[in-house]
PDB file of C-alpha atoms and ligand atoms in Angstrom:
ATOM      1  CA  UNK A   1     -66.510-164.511 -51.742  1.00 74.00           C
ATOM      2  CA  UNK A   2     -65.822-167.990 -50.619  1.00 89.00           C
ATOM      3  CA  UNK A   3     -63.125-168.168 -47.873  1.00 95.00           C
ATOM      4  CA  UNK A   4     -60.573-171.180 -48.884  1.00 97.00           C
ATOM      5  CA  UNK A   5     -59.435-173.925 -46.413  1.00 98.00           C
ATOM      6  CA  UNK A   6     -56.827-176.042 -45.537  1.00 97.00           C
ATOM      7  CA  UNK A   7     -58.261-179.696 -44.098  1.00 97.00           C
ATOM      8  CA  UNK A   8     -56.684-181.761 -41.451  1.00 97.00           C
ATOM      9  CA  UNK A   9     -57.786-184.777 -41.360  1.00 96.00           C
ATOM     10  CA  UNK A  10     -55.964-188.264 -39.349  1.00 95.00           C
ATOM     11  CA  UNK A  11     -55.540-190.926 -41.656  1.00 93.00           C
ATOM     12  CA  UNK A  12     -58.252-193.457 -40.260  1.00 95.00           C
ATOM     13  CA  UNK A  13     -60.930-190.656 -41.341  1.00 95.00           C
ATOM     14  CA  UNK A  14     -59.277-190.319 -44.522  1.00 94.00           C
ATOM     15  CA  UNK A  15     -59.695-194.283 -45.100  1.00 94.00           C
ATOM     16  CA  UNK A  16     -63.274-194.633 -43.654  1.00 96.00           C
ATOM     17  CA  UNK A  17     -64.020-191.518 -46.963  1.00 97.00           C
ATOM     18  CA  UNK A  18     -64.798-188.433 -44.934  1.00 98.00           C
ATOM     19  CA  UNK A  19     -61.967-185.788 -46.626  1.00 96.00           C
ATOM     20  CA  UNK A  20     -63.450-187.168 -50.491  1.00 97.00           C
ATOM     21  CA  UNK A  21     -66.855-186.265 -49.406  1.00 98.00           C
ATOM     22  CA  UNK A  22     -65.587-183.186 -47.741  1.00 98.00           C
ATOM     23  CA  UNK A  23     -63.323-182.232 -50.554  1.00 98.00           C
ATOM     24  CA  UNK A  24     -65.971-183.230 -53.235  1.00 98.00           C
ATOM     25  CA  UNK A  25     -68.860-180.690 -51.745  1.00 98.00           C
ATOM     26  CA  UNK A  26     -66.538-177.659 -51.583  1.00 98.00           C
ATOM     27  CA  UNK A  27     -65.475-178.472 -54.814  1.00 97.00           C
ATOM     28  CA  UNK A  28     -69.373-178.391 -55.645  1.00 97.00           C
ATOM     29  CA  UNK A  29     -69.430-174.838 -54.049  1.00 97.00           C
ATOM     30  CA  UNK A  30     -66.208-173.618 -55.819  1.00 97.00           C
ATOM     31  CA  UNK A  31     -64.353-173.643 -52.209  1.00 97.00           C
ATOM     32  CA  UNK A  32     -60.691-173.677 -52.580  1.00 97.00           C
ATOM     33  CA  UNK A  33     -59.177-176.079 -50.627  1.00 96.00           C
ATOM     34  CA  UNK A  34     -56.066-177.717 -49.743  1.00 96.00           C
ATOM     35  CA  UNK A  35     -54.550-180.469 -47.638  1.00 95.00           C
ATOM     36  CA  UNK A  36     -51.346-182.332 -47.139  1.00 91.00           C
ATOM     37  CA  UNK A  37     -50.778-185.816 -49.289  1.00 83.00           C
ATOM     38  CA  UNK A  38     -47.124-185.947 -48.054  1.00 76.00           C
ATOM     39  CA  UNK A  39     -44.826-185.803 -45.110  1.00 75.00           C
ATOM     40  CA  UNK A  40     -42.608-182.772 -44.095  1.00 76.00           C
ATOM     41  CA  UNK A  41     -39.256-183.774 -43.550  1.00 73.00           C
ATOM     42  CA  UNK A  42     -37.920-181.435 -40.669  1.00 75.00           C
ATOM     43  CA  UNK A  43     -36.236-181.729 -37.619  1.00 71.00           C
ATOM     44  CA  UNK A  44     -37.758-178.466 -36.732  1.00 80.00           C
ATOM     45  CA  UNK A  45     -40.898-177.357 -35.966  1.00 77.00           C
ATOM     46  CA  UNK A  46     -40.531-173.920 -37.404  1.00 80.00           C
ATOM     47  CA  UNK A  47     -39.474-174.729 -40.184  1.00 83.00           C
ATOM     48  CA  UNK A  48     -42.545-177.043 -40.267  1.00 84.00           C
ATOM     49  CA  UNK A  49     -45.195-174.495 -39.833  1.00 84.00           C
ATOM     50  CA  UNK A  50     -43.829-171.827 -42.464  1.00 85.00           C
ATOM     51  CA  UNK A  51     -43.975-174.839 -44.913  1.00 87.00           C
ATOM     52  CA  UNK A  52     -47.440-175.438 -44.279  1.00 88.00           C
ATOM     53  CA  UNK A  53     -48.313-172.102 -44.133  1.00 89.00           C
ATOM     54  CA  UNK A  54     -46.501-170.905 -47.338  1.00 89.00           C
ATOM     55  CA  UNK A  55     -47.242-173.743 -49.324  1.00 90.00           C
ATOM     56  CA  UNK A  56     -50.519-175.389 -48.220  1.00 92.00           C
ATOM     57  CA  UNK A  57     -52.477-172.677 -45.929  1.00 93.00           C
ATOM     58  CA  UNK A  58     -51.508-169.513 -48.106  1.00 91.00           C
ATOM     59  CA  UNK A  59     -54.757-168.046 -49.326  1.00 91.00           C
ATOM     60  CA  UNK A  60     -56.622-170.685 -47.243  1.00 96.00           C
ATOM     61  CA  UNK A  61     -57.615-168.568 -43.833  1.00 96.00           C
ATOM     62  CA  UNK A  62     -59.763-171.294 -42.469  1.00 98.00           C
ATOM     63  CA  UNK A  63     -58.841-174.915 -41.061  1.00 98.00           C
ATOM     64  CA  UNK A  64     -61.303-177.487 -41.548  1.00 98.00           C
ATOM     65  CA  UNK A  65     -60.198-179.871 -38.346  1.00 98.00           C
ATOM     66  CA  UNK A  66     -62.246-182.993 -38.583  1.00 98.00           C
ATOM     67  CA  UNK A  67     -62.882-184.695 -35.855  1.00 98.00           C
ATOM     68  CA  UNK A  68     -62.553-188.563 -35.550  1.00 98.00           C
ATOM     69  CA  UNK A  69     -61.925-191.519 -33.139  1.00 97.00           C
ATOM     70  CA  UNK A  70     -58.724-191.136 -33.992  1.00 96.00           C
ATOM     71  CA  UNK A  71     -58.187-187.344 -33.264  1.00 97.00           C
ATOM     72  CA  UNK A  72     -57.675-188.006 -28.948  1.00 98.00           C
ATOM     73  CA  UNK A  73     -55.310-186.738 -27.211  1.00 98.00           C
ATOM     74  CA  UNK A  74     -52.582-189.170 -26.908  1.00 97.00           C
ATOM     75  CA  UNK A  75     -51.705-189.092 -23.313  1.00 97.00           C
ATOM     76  CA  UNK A  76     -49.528-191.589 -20.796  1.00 96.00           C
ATOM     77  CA  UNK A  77     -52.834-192.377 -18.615  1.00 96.00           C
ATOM     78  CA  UNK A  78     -54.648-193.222 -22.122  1.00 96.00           C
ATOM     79  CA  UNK A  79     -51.890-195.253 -22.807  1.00 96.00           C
ATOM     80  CA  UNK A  80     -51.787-197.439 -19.436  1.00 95.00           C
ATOM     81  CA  UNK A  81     -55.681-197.058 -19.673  1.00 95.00           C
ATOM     82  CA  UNK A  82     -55.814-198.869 -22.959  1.00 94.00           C
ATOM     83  CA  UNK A  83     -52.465-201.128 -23.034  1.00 94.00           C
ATOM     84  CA  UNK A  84     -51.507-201.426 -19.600  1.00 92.00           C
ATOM     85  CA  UNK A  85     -48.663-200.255 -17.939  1.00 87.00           C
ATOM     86  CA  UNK A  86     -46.200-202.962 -19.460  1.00 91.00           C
ATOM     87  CA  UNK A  87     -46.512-201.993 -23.272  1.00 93.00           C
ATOM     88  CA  UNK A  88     -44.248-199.052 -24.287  1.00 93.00           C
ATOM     89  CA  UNK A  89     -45.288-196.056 -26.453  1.00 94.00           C
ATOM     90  CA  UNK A  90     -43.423-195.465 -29.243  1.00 90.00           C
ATOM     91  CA  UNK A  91     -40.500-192.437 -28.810  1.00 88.00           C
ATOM     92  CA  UNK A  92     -43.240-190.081 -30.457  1.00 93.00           C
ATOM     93  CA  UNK A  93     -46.622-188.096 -29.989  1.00 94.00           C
ATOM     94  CA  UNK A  94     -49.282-190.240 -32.026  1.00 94.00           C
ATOM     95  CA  UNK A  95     -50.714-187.017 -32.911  1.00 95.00           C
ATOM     96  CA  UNK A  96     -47.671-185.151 -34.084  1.00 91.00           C
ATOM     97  CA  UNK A  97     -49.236-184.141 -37.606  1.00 90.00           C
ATOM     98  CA  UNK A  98     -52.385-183.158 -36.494  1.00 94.00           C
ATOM     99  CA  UNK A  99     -51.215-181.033 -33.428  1.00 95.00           C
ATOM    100  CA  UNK A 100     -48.763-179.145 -35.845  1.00 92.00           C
ATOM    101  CA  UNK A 101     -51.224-178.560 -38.646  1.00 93.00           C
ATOM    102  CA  UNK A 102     -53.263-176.935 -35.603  1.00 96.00           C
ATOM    103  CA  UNK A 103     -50.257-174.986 -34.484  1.00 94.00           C
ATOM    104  CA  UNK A 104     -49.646-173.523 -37.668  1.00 93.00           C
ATOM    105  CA  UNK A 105     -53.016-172.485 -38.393  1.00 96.00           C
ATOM    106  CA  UNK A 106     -53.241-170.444 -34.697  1.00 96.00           C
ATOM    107  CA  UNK A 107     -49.699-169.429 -35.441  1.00 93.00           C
ATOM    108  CA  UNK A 108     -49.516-165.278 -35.897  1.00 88.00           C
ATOM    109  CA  UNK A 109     -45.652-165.504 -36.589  1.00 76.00           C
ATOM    110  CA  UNK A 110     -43.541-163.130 -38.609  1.00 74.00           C
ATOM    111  CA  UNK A 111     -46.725-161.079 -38.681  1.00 76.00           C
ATOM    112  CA  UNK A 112     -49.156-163.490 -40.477  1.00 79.00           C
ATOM    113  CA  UNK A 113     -52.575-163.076 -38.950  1.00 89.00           C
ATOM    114  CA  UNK A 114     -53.721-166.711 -37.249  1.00 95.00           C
ATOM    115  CA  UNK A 115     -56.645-168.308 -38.947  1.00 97.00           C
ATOM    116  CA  UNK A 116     -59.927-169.665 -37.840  1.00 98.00           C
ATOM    117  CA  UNK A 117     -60.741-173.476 -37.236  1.00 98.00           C
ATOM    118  CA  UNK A 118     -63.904-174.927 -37.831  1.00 98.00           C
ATOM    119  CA  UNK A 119     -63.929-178.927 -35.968  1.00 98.00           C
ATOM    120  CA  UNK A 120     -66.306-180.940 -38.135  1.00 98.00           C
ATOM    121  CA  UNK A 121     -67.460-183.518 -35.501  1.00 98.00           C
ATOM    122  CA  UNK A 122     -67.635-187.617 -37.559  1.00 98.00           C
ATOM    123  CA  UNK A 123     -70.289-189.522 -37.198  1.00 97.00           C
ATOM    124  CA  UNK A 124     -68.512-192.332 -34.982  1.00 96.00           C
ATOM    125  CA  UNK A 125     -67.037-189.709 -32.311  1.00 97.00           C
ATOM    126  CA  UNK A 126     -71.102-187.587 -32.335  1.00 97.00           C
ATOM    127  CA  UNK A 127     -72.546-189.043 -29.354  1.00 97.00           C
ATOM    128  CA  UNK A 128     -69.366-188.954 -27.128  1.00 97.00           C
ATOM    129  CA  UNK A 129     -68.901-185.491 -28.155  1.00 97.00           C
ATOM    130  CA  UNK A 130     -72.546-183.846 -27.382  1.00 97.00           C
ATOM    131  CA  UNK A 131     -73.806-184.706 -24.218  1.00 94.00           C
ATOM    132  CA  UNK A 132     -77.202-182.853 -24.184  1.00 93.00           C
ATOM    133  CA  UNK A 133     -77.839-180.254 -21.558  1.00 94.00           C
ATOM    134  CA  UNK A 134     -77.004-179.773 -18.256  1.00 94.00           C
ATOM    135  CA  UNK A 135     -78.107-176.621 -15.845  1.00 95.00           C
ATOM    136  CA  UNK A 136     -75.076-174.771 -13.961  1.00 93.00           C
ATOM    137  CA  UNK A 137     -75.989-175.637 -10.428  1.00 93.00           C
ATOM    138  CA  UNK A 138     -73.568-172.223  -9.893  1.00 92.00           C
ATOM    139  CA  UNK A 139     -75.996-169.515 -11.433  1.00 93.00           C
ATOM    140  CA  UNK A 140     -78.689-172.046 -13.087  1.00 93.00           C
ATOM    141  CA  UNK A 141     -78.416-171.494 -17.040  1.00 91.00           C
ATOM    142  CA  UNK A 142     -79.344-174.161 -19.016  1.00 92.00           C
ATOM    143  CA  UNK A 143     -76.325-175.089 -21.624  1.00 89.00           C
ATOM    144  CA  UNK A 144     -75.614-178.009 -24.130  1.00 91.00           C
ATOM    145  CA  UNK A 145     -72.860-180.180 -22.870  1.00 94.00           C
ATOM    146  CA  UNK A 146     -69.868-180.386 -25.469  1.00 96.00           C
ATOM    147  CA  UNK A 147     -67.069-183.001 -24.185  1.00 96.00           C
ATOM    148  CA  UNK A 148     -64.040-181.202 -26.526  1.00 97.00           C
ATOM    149  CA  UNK A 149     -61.434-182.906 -23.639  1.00 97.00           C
ATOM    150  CA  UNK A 150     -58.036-185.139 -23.820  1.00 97.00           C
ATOM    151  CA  UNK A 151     -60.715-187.635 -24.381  1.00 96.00           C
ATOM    152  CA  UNK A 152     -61.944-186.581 -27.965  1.00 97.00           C
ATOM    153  CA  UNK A 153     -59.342-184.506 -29.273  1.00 98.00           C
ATOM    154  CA  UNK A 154     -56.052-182.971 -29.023  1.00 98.00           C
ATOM    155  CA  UNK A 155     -55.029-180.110 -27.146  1.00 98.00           C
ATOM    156  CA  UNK A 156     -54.442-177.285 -29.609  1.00 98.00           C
ATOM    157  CA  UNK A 157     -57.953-177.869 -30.313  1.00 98.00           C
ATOM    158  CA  UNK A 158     -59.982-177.576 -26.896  1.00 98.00           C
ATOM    159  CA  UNK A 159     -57.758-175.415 -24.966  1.00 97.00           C
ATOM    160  CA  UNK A 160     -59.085-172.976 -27.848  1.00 98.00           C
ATOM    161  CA  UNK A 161     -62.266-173.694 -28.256  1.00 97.00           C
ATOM    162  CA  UNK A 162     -62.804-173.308 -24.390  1.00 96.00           C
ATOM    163  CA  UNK A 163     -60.604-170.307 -24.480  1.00 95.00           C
ATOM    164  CA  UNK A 164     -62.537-167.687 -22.605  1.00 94.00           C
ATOM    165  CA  UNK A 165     -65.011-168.328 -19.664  1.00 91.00           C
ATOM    166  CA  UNK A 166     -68.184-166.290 -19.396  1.00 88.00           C
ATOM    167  CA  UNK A 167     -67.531-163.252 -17.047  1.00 86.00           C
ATOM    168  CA  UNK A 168     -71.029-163.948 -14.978  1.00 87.00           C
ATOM    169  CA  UNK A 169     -69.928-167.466 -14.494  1.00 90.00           C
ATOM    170  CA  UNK A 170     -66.865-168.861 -15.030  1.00 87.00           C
ATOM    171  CA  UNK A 171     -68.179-172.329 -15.173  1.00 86.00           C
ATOM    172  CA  UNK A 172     -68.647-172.586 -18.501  1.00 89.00           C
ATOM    173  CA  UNK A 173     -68.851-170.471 -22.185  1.00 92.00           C
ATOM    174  CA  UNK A 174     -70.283-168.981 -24.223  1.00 89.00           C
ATOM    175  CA  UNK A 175     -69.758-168.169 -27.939  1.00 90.00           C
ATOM    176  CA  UNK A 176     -68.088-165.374 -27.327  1.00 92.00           C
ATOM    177  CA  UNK A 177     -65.651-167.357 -25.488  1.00 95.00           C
ATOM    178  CA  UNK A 178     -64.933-170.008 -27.870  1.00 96.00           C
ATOM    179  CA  UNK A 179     -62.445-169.791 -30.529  1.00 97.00           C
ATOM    180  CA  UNK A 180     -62.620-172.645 -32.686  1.00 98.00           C
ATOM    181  CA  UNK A 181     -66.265-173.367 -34.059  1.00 98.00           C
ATOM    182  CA  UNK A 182     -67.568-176.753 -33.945  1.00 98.00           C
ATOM    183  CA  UNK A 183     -70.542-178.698 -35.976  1.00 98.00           C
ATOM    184  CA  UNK A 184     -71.712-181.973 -37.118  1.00 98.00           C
ATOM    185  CA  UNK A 185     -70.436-183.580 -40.549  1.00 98.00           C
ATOM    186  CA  UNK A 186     -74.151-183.644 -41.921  1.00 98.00           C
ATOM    187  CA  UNK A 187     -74.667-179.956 -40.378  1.00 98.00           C
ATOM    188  CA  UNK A 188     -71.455-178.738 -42.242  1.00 98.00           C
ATOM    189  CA  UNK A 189     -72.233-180.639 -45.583  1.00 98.00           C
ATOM    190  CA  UNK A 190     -75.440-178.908 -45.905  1.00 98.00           C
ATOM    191  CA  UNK A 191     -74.005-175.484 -45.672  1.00 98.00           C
ATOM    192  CA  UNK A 192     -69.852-175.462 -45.420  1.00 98.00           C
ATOM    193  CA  UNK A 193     -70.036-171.700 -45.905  1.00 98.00           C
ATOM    194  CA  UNK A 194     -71.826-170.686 -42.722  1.00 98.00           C
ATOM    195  CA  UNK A 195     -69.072-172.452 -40.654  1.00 98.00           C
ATOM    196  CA  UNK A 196     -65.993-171.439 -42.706  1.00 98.00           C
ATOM    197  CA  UNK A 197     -67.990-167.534 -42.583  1.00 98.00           C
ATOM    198  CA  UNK A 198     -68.217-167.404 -38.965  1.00 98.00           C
ATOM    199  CA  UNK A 199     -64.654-169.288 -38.015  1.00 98.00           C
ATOM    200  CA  UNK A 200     -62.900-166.617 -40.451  1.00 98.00           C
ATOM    201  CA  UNK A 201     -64.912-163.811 -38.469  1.00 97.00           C
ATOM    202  CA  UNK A 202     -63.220-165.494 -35.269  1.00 97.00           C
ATOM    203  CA  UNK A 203     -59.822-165.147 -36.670  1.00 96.00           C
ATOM    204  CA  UNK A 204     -60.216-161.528 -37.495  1.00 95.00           C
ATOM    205  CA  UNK A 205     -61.825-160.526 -33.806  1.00 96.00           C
ATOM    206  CA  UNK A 206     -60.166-159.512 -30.345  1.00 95.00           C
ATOM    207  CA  UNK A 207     -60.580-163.129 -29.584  1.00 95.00           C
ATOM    208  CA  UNK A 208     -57.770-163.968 -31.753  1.00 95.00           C
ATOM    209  CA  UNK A 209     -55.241-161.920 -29.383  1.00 94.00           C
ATOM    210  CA  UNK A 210     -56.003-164.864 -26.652  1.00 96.00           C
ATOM    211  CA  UNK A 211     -55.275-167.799 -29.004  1.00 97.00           C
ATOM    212  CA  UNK A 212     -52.145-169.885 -27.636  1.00 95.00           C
ATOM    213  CA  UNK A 213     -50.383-172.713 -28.457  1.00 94.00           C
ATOM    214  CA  UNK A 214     -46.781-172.464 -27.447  1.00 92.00           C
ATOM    215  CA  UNK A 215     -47.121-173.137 -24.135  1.00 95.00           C
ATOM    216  CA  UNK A 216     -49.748-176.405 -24.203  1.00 96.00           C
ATOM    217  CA  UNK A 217     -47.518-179.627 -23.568  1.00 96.00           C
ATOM    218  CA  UNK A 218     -47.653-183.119 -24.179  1.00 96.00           C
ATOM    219  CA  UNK A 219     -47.341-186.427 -23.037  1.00 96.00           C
ATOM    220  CA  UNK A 220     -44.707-187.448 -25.864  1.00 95.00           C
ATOM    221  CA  UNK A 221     -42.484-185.521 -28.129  1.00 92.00           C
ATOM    222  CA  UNK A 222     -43.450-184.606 -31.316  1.00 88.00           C
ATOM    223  CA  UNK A 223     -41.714-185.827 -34.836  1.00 80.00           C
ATOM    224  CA  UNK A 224     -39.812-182.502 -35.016  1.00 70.00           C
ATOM    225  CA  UNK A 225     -38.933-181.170 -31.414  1.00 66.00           C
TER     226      UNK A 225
HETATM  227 ZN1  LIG B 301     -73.118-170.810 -14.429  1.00 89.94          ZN
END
């Protein structure tokens, strides 16, 4: 049976058509699916994530996280980096939806079990994202390069997906160290089931007892703290 899914999406990605193509294939495949058309007014981020989760994520144990220009984490050197030092940021986190659609779905509160996150990589963000292969000049395994950093997305996202180092080598993972499951838009379109399979197998393995999110910070506040 078909695991359903919740998809979080920025609205630049929306725009530019990627959640109607995504929405229109699982439809194809009978996929339930669900995603938020509306704000959640809150002052508290609680309250927040039990809204999500009872109304939009209930029966939908995978997150479908794509993956965009627009999905960076928005940091103060970014900022100066892109505006200069002069410009002020706005009071709030640029990324405040995303980064608490991500917190509820690795949430495990009041006894609900987290659930799995597949990041669906856009076209536009691909080639900054895989890098090709490198060799670990440490202990000399050849692995593909994947820059998941403040860079290309935010942090409830990579701090998971590198969760675990390997035990040989801490220099970098391996699948069984990675929470969060990544793959290309084309890749997932073909087959949305393989990735949805293996990131609800994630959420039900020991892995999911190292998932965090409560203690990752950020540059600015977000709408509801
Ligand atoms: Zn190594």
């Amino acid at each position: 049976m078909a695991h359903g899914c919740f998809i979080s999406y920025k609205k630049e990605d929306k725009n530019r058509g990627y959640l109607r193509r995504i929405v229109n294939r699982l439809n194809e495949l009978k996929i339930p699916c669900s995603y938020l058309d509306r704000t959640i007014d809150s002052d508290n981020i609680d309250t927040v994530i039990s809204v999500l989760r009872q109304e939009y994520m209930n029966n939908k144990p995978v997150t479908l996280f794509l993956i965009g220009a627009n999905s960076y984490e928005d940091t103060k050197e970014r900022w100066n980096r892109t505006y200069g030092y002069y410009r002020l940021h706005d009071e709030y986190n640029e990324q405040s939806f995303i980064i608490r659609e991500l917190r509820a779905t690795l949430s495990d509160y009041d006894g609900n079990p987290r659930h799995g996150v597949v990041g669906i990589v856009l076209p536009e963000i691909e080639n900054a994202i895989y890098g090709g292969q490198t060799r670990c000049y440490h202990c000399g395994q050849v692995f593909d390069v994947v820059n998941v950093d403040d860079n290309t997305v935010i942090r409830e996202f990579w701090e998971n997906y590198y969760l675990l180092p390997d035990e040989r080598c801490s220099n970098h993972y391996s699948e069984e160290g990675r929470y969060c499951i990544l793959c290309r838009l084309n890749e997932f379109l073909q087959n949305p089931n393989r990735y949805i399979d293996r990131a609800y197998e994630k959420s039900k393995s020991d892995l999911a007892e190292h998932v965090h999110y409560k203690d990752i910070k950020h540059d600015y506040k977000l709408r509801d703290e």
